[in-house]
Short mmCIF file of C-alpha atoms and ligand atoms in Angstrom, two decimals:
data_model
loop_
_atom_site.label_atom_id
_atom_site.label_comp_id
_atom_site.label_asym_id
_atom_site.label_seq_id
_atom_site.Cartn_x
_atom_site.Cartn_y
_atom_site.Cartn_z
CA MET P 53 15.97 27.93 49.56
CA GLU P 54 12.32 28.18 49.25
CA GLN P 55 10.36 26.16 46.81
CA LEU P 56 10.60 27.50 43.39
CA SER P 57 8.77 24.59 41.55
CA LYS P 58 5.31 24.89 39.96
CA GLY P 59 2.05 24.16 41.64
CA LEU P 60 0.48 24.83 45.14
CA ALA P 61 2.61 24.09 48.22
CA LEU P 62 1.47 24.55 51.81
CA LYS P 63 4.24 25.20 54.36
CA SER P 64 3.21 24.66 58.11
CA VAL P 65 -0.08 26.65 57.53
CA SER P 66 -1.86 27.29 60.56
CA LYS P 67 -5.08 29.34 61.49
CA THR P 68 -5.97 30.63 64.86
CA PHE P 69 -9.20 32.52 65.54
CA PHE P 70 -9.91 34.92 68.34
CA GLY P 71 -13.54 34.96 69.63
CA THR P 72 -15.68 35.49 72.80
CA LYS P 73 -13.85 32.05 74.24
CA GLY P 74 -10.54 33.35 73.44
CA TYR P 75 -8.00 31.95 70.96
CA PHE P 76 -9.19 29.07 69.08
CA THR P 77 -6.96 26.99 66.51
CA ALA P 78 -9.01 25.41 63.70
CA VAL P 79 -5.72 24.34 61.45
CA GLU P 80 -2.48 23.55 62.82
CA ASP P 81 0.88 23.03 60.88
CA VAL P 82 -0.39 21.63 57.57
CA SER P 83 2.18 21.07 54.97
CA LEU P 84 1.48 19.59 51.55
CA GLU P 85 2.22 19.73 47.93
CA LEU P 86 -0.21 19.39 45.06
CA ASN P 87 0.74 17.24 42.12
CA ASN P 88 -0.39 18.60 38.83
CA GLY P 89 -3.44 16.67 37.56
CA GLU P 90 -3.98 14.58 40.57
CA PHE P 91 -7.07 13.87 42.42
CA LEU P 92 -6.24 14.70 46.09
CA VAL P 93 -8.69 14.19 48.81
CA LEU P 94 -8.69 15.79 52.10
CA LEU P 95 -10.63 13.44 54.51
CA GLY P 96 -11.49 14.57 58.04
CA PRO P 97 -14.26 14.45 60.64
CA GLY P 98 -16.91 17.17 60.90
CA ARG P 99 -15.90 20.60 62.14
CA CYS P 100 -12.32 19.47 62.09
CA GLY P 101 -11.33 22.58 60.20
CA LYS P 102 -11.52 21.52 56.38
CA THR P 103 -13.38 24.39 55.21
CA VAL P 104 -11.06 26.75 57.04
CA LEU P 105 -8.06 25.14 55.36
CA LEU P 106 -9.77 25.42 51.82
CA ASN P 107 -10.66 29.04 52.43
CA MET P 108 -6.98 29.93 53.21
CA ILE P 109 -5.92 27.84 49.83
CA ILE P 110 -8.63 29.82 47.82
CA GLY P 111 -7.55 33.20 49.36
CA LEU P 112 -10.66 33.87 51.39
CA GLU P 113 -8.68 33.86 54.70
CA LEU P 114 -5.19 34.45 55.67
CA CYS P 115 -2.93 32.12 57.49
CA THR P 116 -2.04 33.05 61.11
CA SER P 117 1.42 31.33 60.39
CA GLY P 118 3.08 29.47 57.55
CA HIS P 119 3.09 30.11 53.87
CA ILE P 120 0.93 29.23 50.97
CA LEU P 121 3.00 29.20 47.67
CA TYR P 122 1.89 29.03 44.14
CA ASN P 123 4.34 28.61 41.19
CA GLY P 124 6.99 29.61 43.83
CA GLN P 125 5.23 33.00 44.65
CA GLU P 126 3.54 33.57 48.16
CA LYS P 127 -0.24 33.40 47.54
CA THR P 128 -2.18 35.66 49.91
CA GLY P 129 -5.31 36.14 48.01
CA TYR P 130 -7.58 34.81 45.11
CA HIS P 131 -5.67 33.60 42.07
CA PRO P 132 -7.76 32.95 38.76
CA ASP P 133 -5.97 29.54 38.34
CA PHE P 134 -8.23 28.48 41.25
CA GLY P 135 -11.92 27.64 41.39
CA MET P 136 -14.24 26.52 44.32
CA VAL P 137 -17.42 24.40 44.61
CA PHE P 138 -18.65 25.69 47.93
CA GLN P 139 -20.11 23.32 50.59
CA ASN P 140 -23.59 25.33 50.30
CA ILE P 141 -23.43 25.68 46.56
CA ALA P 142 -24.82 29.24 46.83
CA LEU P 143 -26.62 29.55 43.52
CA MET P 144 -28.37 32.66 42.80
CA PRO P 145 -32.12 31.93 43.24
CA TYR P 146 -33.38 34.52 40.73
CA MET P 147 -31.03 33.27 37.98
CA THR P 148 -31.64 30.54 35.67
CA VAL P 149 -28.99 27.55 35.39
CA MET P 150 -27.42 29.26 32.34
CA GLU P 151 -27.19 32.66 34.08
CA ASN P 152 -25.83 31.18 37.14
CA VAL P 153 -23.06 29.27 35.15
CA GLU P 154 -22.38 32.47 33.37
CA VAL P 155 -21.74 34.59 36.52
CA PRO P 156 -17.72 33.97 36.52
CA LEU P 157 -17.44 34.96 32.91
CA LYS P 158 -19.73 38.05 33.36
CA ILE P 159 -17.45 39.22 36.01
CA ARG P 160 -14.62 38.81 33.66
CA GLY P 161 -16.30 40.93 31.04
CA VAL P 162 -16.54 38.00 28.68
CA LYS P 163 -18.64 38.80 25.59
CA LYS P 164 -22.10 37.40 25.48
CA VAL P 165 -21.92 34.96 22.61
CA LEU P 166 -18.83 33.64 24.04
CA ARG P 167 -20.10 33.43 27.42
CA ARG P 168 -23.33 31.49 26.21
CA ASP P 169 -21.22 29.04 24.19
CA THR P 170 -18.67 28.42 27.34
CA ALA P 171 -21.62 28.01 29.76
CA GLN P 172 -23.30 25.73 27.28
CA TYR P 173 -20.24 23.45 27.00
CA TYR P 174 -20.08 22.97 30.77
CA ILE P 175 -23.93 22.53 31.11
CA GLU P 176 -23.83 19.66 28.88
CA LEU P 177 -20.37 18.27 30.36
CA VAL P 178 -22.27 17.99 33.67
CA GLY P 179 -25.45 16.63 32.18
CA LEU P 180 -27.90 19.49 32.48
CA ASN P 181 -28.64 20.21 28.94
CA GLY P 182 -32.52 20.88 28.59
CA PHE P 183 -32.27 22.58 31.90
CA GLU P 184 -30.69 26.03 30.96
CA LYS P 185 -33.74 28.11 31.63
CA SER P 186 -34.78 26.18 34.94
CA TYR P 187 -34.32 28.18 38.13
CA PRO P 188 -32.70 26.66 41.13
CA TYR P 189 -36.10 25.62 43.00
CA GLN P 190 -36.98 23.58 40.09
CA LEU P 191 -33.66 21.54 40.48
CA SER P 192 -33.01 18.36 42.65
CA GLY P 193 -30.12 18.41 45.04
CA GLY P 194 -27.74 16.56 42.67
CA MET P 195 -28.88 18.90 39.96
CA LYS P 196 -27.83 21.95 42.03
CA GLN P 197 -24.49 20.21 42.72
CA ARG P 198 -23.95 19.91 38.91
CA VAL P 199 -24.81 23.70 38.33
CA GLY P 200 -22.28 24.52 41.03
CA ILE P 201 -19.62 22.29 39.42
CA ALA P 202 -20.20 23.81 35.89
CA ARG P 203 -20.03 27.17 37.37
CA ALA P 204 -16.71 26.32 38.96
CA TYR P 205 -15.43 24.90 35.90
CA VAL P 206 -16.55 27.62 33.50
CA ALA P 207 -13.76 30.14 34.88
CA ASN P 208 -11.20 27.59 33.44
CA PRO P 209 -9.37 26.87 36.78
CA LYS P 210 -6.25 24.92 36.79
CA VAL P 211 -7.30 23.71 40.22
CA LEU P 212 -10.64 22.83 41.26
CA ILE P 213 -11.43 22.83 44.92
CA MET P 214 -14.72 21.15 46.11
CA ASP P 215 -15.80 21.37 49.59
CA GLU P 216 -18.00 18.33 50.61
CA PRO P 217 -20.08 18.90 47.32
CA PHE P 218 -22.06 15.64 47.78
CA GLY P 219 -22.59 15.96 51.59
CA GLN P 220 -26.25 16.61 51.15
CA LEU P 221 -27.04 14.09 48.78
CA ASP P 222 -28.82 10.77 49.12
CA ALA P 223 -26.69 7.72 49.00
CA GLN P 224 -27.86 6.85 45.30
CA THR P 225 -27.46 10.31 43.85
CA ARG P 226 -24.03 10.49 45.71
CA TYR P 227 -22.82 7.34 43.96
CA SER P 228 -23.89 8.75 40.76
CA MET P 229 -22.19 12.05 41.16
CA GLN P 230 -19.06 10.53 42.25
CA ASN P 231 -18.90 8.74 38.93
CA GLU P 232 -19.93 11.95 37.13
CA ILE P 233 -17.06 13.96 38.91
CA LEU P 234 -14.60 11.23 37.86
CA ARG P 235 -15.73 11.42 34.36
CA ILE P 236 -15.42 15.19 34.17
CA TRP P 237 -12.13 15.12 35.82
CA GLU P 238 -10.96 12.50 33.24
CA THR P 239 -12.38 14.59 30.36
CA GLU P 240 -11.00 17.94 31.68
CA LYS P 241 -7.67 16.80 33.26
CA ARG P 242 -7.44 19.39 35.74
CA THR P 243 -6.11 18.95 39.24
CA VAL P 244 -8.72 18.54 41.88
CA ILE P 245 -8.82 19.19 45.81
CA PHE P 246 -11.71 17.13 47.03
CA VAL P 247 -12.92 17.71 50.76
CA THR P 248 -14.98 14.82 52.30
CA ASN P 249 -15.62 13.28 55.66
CA ASN P 250 -16.65 9.86 53.99
CA ILE P 251 -13.94 7.27 53.95
CA GLU P 252 -15.45 5.29 51.23
CA GLU P 253 -15.71 8.19 49.01
CA ALA P 254 -12.25 9.20 49.59
CA CYS P 255 -11.01 5.68 48.66
CA TYR P 256 -13.23 5.59 45.50
CA LEU P 257 -11.95 9.06 44.29
CA GLY P 258 -8.61 10.00 45.23
CA ASP P 259 -5.24 9.39 43.80
CA ARG P 260 -4.11 10.47 47.21
CA ILE P 261 -5.63 10.95 50.40
CA ILE P 262 -4.70 13.21 53.25
CA LEU P 263 -6.25 12.00 56.47
CA LEU P 264 -6.85 14.94 58.75
CA SER P 265 -6.98 14.86 62.70
CA ASP P 266 -9.90 16.05 64.66
CA ARG P 267 -9.58 19.90 65.65
CA PRO P 268 -7.17 21.33 65.04
CA ALA P 269 -6.88 19.81 61.63
CA THR P 270 -3.26 18.52 61.28
CA VAL P 271 -1.99 15.86 58.86
CA LYS P 272 -2.27 12.58 60.45
CA GLU P 273 -1.16 10.33 57.45
CA THR P 274 -1.14 10.29 53.79
CA TYR P 275 -2.27 7.41 51.55
CA ASN P 276 -1.10 6.87 47.93
CA VAL P 277 -3.98 5.10 46.46
CA ASP P 278 -2.91 2.32 44.36
CA LEU P 279 -6.33 0.94 42.92
CA ASP P 280 -7.16 0.78 39.29
CA ARG P 281 -10.12 2.95 37.95
CA PRO P 282 -13.03 2.40 37.93
CA ARG P 283 -12.53 1.15 41.43
CA ASP P 284 -14.77 -1.57 42.97
CA MET P 285 -15.84 -0.67 46.41
CA LEU P 286 -16.40 -4.33 47.05
CA SER P 287 -12.93 -5.52 46.25
CA ASN P 288 -10.53 -6.85 48.82
CA LYS P 289 -8.01 -4.19 48.25
CA PHE P 290 -10.65 -1.37 48.51
CA LEU P 291 -11.98 -2.82 51.60
CA LEU P 292 -8.53 -3.05 53.34
CA LEU P 293 -7.60 0.45 52.47
CA ARG P 294 -10.95 1.68 53.95
CA LYS P 295 -10.42 -0.34 57.03
CA LYS P 296 -6.80 0.90 57.39
CA ILE P 297 -8.08 4.57 57.28
CA SER P 298 -10.92 3.87 59.42
CA ASP P 299 -8.74 2.38 62.32
CA ASN P 300 -6.59 5.54 62.03
CA THR P 301 -9.22 8.07 62.22
CA ASP P 302 -9.87 10.16 65.35
CA LEU P 303 -13.64 9.90 65.35
CA ALA P 304 -16.20 7.63 63.73
CA ILE P 305 -16.31 9.28 60.13
N1 ATP C 589 -14.33 32.83 60.89
C1 ATP C 589 -14.33 32.01 61.98
N2 ATP C 589 -14.28 32.53 63.33
C2 ATP C 589 -14.23 31.65 64.30
N3 ATP C 589 -14.27 30.50 64.31
C3 ATP C 589 -14.47 29.86 62.92
C4 ATP C 589 -14.55 30.49 61.77
N4 ATP C 589 -14.50 29.66 60.74
C5 ATP C 589 -14.67 28.51 61.29
N5 ATP C 589 -14.49 28.42 62.62
C6 ATP C 589 -14.59 27.48 63.66
O1 ATP C 589 -13.55 26.52 63.26
C7 ATP C 589 -13.72 25.27 63.19
C8 ATP C 589 -13.74 24.25 61.92
O2 ATP C 589 -14.53 25.01 61.09
P1 ATP C 589 -14.70 24.39 59.69
O3 ATP C 589 -15.89 25.16 58.88
O4 ATP C 589 -13.38 24.47 59.10
O5 ATP C 589 -14.98 22.88 59.79
P2 ATP C 589 -15.30 21.79 58.76
O6 ATP C 589 -14.23 20.74 58.77
O7 ATP C 589 -15.32 22.19 57.41
O8 ATP C 589 -16.53 21.14 59.15
P3 ATP C 589 -17.79 20.31 58.37
O9 ATP C 589 -17.35 19.01 58.00
O10 ATP C 589 -19.05 20.46 59.20
O11 ATP C 589 -18.01 21.24 57.03
C9 ATP C 589 -15.24 25.20 63.87
O12 ATP C 589 -15.24 25.02 65.26
C10 ATP C 589 -15.59 26.60 63.29
O13 ATP C 589 -16.80 26.86 64.38
MG1 MG C 590 -16.91 22.36 55.95
#
């Protein structure tokens, strides 16, 4: 009997592309179930197939084989319960912060006053009040990431998917954004799927870490992270987990 339970489940999901060099498998036989409210981290080396996997989850790509189920139903396209912060943020350069955050609401035909109020709530939640009228070129990398996060949250997704959102940030901003994302997650109580290639970041953020292999991406190991929050990156338990994962990775990530 197929799974009828609530939530997201991937069953032996694979993706093969056909290009100039023939067939190429980016994701192979990935199975996982998402727990409600959890912070799930997908950790894998560069170009292992993480974005391809997320694209299948959000519904931008179809699986070559396997199934993605949501609340017991086959999920083959976009579902409004899901939101995504893309790897390259992709803000509209000619729109202000407020206008960028409002885009998902505008698409849904939400009336202007409600749109403004909702967008304002999320702009404040990500710490950008005062920058509503700024344009993307006037913002730092971390601020642009915050706009991307506010824009994803404004559509009220039950599951927020983030594709290496802090990959382009300097170390200091990255640490502060990690704390920000945890604060927002604790305030909003949504389920998060967070992709990274950074082991320390995975150990700091995840309730559960799924370690992916090098190409094609397969599930190598699952770690349930039994560390209290806020986590201490220099505690023995943290460093032990970090080393355990590091010793199990395919490449230096
Ligand atoms: N539409 C496509 N057609 C053909 N090959 C693709 C396509 N999309 C991705 N690939 C290939 O699949 C592989 C995995 O790509 P993907 O973008 O998922 O990697 P990634 O793990 O997200 O990497 P990074 O950490 O650099 O973001 C790459 O070799 C890429 O060239
Ligand atoms: Mg990627």
